[in-house]
């Protein structure tokens, strides 16, 4: 789904569409798989529900898992959607270190916000 793009990001192509939720989301199984492959370090019990951080256009957004989103789709709140959606888009996925830093700037604590 995603391939290494740079030292801090992976690149993937997703179908991006607006939705009525207040957070961006991808299909829960996709979310857990990406979390496990790219964010887990293989030591101890690890969360697979931590938000992914994706860069769409010029902004970073936390992305949750949601059963109602089709596989291969990024559903973004209508407030973030532009007039060109729905469409296929290149999406950058922050690697584990960058994602943790970006989420901490927003006040998310990995072991507190369960």
Short mmCIF file of C-alpha atoms in Angstrom, two decimals:
data_model
loop_
_atom_site.label_atom_id
_atom_site.label_comp_id
_atom_site.label_asym_id
_atom_site.label_seq_id
_atom_site.Cartn_x
_atom_site.Cartn_y
_atom_site.Cartn_z
CA UNK A 1 0.00 0.00 0.00
CA UNK A 2 2.88 2.38 0.85
CA UNK A 3 6.51 2.46 -0.30
CA UNK A 4 9.48 4.30 1.23
CA UNK A 5 9.62 7.80 -0.28
CA UNK A 6 12.12 9.67 1.88
CA UNK A 7 13.78 9.47 5.29
CA UNK A 8 10.52 10.50 7.00
CA UNK A 9 7.71 9.42 4.69
CA UNK A 10 6.15 6.58 2.73
CA UNK A 11 4.20 7.27 -0.47
CA UNK A 12 0.95 5.64 -1.47
CA UNK A 13 -2.03 6.27 -3.68
CA UNK A 14 -5.48 6.28 -2.10
CA UNK A 15 -8.95 7.15 -3.26
CA UNK A 16 -9.74 10.28 -1.22
CA UNK A 17 -13.32 11.24 -0.54
CA UNK A 18 -15.13 13.62 1.81
CA UNK A 19 -17.21 12.29 4.70
CA UNK A 20 -19.28 13.71 7.54
CA UNK A 21 -16.98 12.59 10.37
CA UNK A 22 -14.75 14.96 12.33
CA UNK A 23 -11.55 12.88 11.82
CA UNK A 24 -9.92 11.40 8.75
CA UNK A 25 -10.16 7.61 8.49
CA UNK A 26 -9.15 4.58 6.46
CA UNK A 27 -10.58 1.05 6.64
CA UNK A 28 -9.84 -0.43 10.09
CA UNK A 29 -8.06 -3.54 8.75
CA UNK A 30 -5.87 -1.35 6.48
CA UNK A 31 -5.15 0.93 9.45
CA UNK A 32 -4.06 -1.94 11.69
CA UNK A 33 -1.94 -3.52 8.93
CA UNK A 34 -0.11 -0.24 8.20
CA UNK A 35 0.34 0.41 11.94
CA UNK A 36 1.84 -3.05 12.42
CA UNK A 37 4.11 -2.93 9.35
CA UNK A 38 5.38 0.63 9.65
CA UNK A 39 4.98 1.74 13.27
CA UNK A 40 5.53 -1.38 15.39
CA UNK A 41 9.05 -2.23 16.51
CA UNK A 42 8.31 -5.84 17.47
CA UNK A 43 8.99 -5.42 21.19
CA UNK A 44 6.33 -6.04 23.81
CA UNK A 45 2.65 -5.26 23.48
CA UNK A 46 2.11 -2.54 20.90
CA UNK A 47 -0.90 -0.46 19.97
CA UNK A 48 -2.33 -0.96 16.51
CA UNK A 49 -4.98 1.74 16.96
CA UNK A 50 -2.66 4.76 17.27
CA UNK A 51 -3.50 7.40 14.67
CA UNK A 52 -1.51 7.27 11.46
CA UNK A 53 -0.29 10.64 10.25
CA UNK A 54 -0.78 11.39 6.57
CA UNK A 55 0.13 14.41 4.55
CA UNK A 56 -2.48 15.33 2.00
CA UNK A 57 -1.70 18.33 -0.15
CA UNK A 58 0.10 20.68 2.26
CA UNK A 59 -1.24 19.58 5.64
CA UNK A 60 -0.71 16.73 8.10
CA UNK A 61 -3.78 14.95 9.43
CA UNK A 62 -4.21 12.19 12.04
CA UNK A 63 -6.00 9.18 10.53
CA UNK A 64 -8.06 6.65 12.50
CA UNK A 65 -9.43 3.25 11.50
CA UNK A 66 -13.12 2.90 10.67
CA UNK A 67 -15.05 -0.20 9.58
CA UNK A 68 -17.31 1.92 7.37
CA UNK A 69 -14.54 3.15 5.06
CA UNK A 70 -13.80 0.97 2.01
CA UNK A 71 -10.31 -0.52 1.67
CA UNK A 72 -7.91 1.75 -0.22
CA UNK A 73 -9.88 4.87 0.65
CA UNK A 74 -9.01 7.87 2.79
CA UNK A 75 -12.15 9.58 4.07
CA UNK A 76 -11.50 13.19 5.10
CA UNK A 77 -13.82 15.58 6.93
CA UNK A 78 -15.71 17.86 4.57
CA UNK A 79 -13.98 20.83 6.20
CA UNK A 80 -10.65 19.52 4.78
CA UNK A 81 -12.01 18.42 1.42
CA UNK A 82 -11.49 20.48 -1.70
CA UNK A 83 -13.71 20.72 -4.78
CA UNK A 84 -11.68 18.07 -6.64
CA UNK A 85 -12.82 15.22 -4.37
CA UNK A 86 -13.50 12.39 -4.66
CA UNK A 87 -10.37 11.40 -6.61
CA UNK A 88 -7.26 9.23 -6.52
CA UNK A 89 -4.42 11.08 -4.79
CA UNK A 90 -0.83 10.54 -3.80
CA UNK A 91 -0.67 10.52 -0.01
CA UNK A 92 2.41 10.69 2.20
CA UNK A 93 2.43 8.60 5.36
CA UNK A 94 4.76 9.80 8.12
CA UNK A 95 7.11 7.14 9.48
CA UNK A 96 6.87 6.18 13.17
CA UNK A 97 9.26 8.81 14.55
CA UNK A 98 7.86 11.68 12.52
CA UNK A 99 4.28 10.63 13.26
CA UNK A 100 4.92 10.50 17.01
CA UNK A 101 6.45 14.00 16.93
CA UNK A 102 3.58 15.42 14.87
CA UNK A 103 0.98 13.83 17.14
CA UNK A 104 2.72 15.09 20.30
CA UNK A 105 2.62 18.64 18.89
CA UNK A 106 -1.14 18.17 18.75
CA UNK A 107 -1.23 16.94 22.37
CA UNK A 108 -1.62 13.19 21.73
CA UNK A 109 0.20 10.95 24.22
CA UNK A 110 0.80 7.38 23.01
CA UNK A 111 0.05 5.62 26.29
CA UNK A 112 -2.50 8.06 27.69
CA UNK A 113 -4.92 8.50 24.78
CA UNK A 114 -6.09 4.89 24.64
#
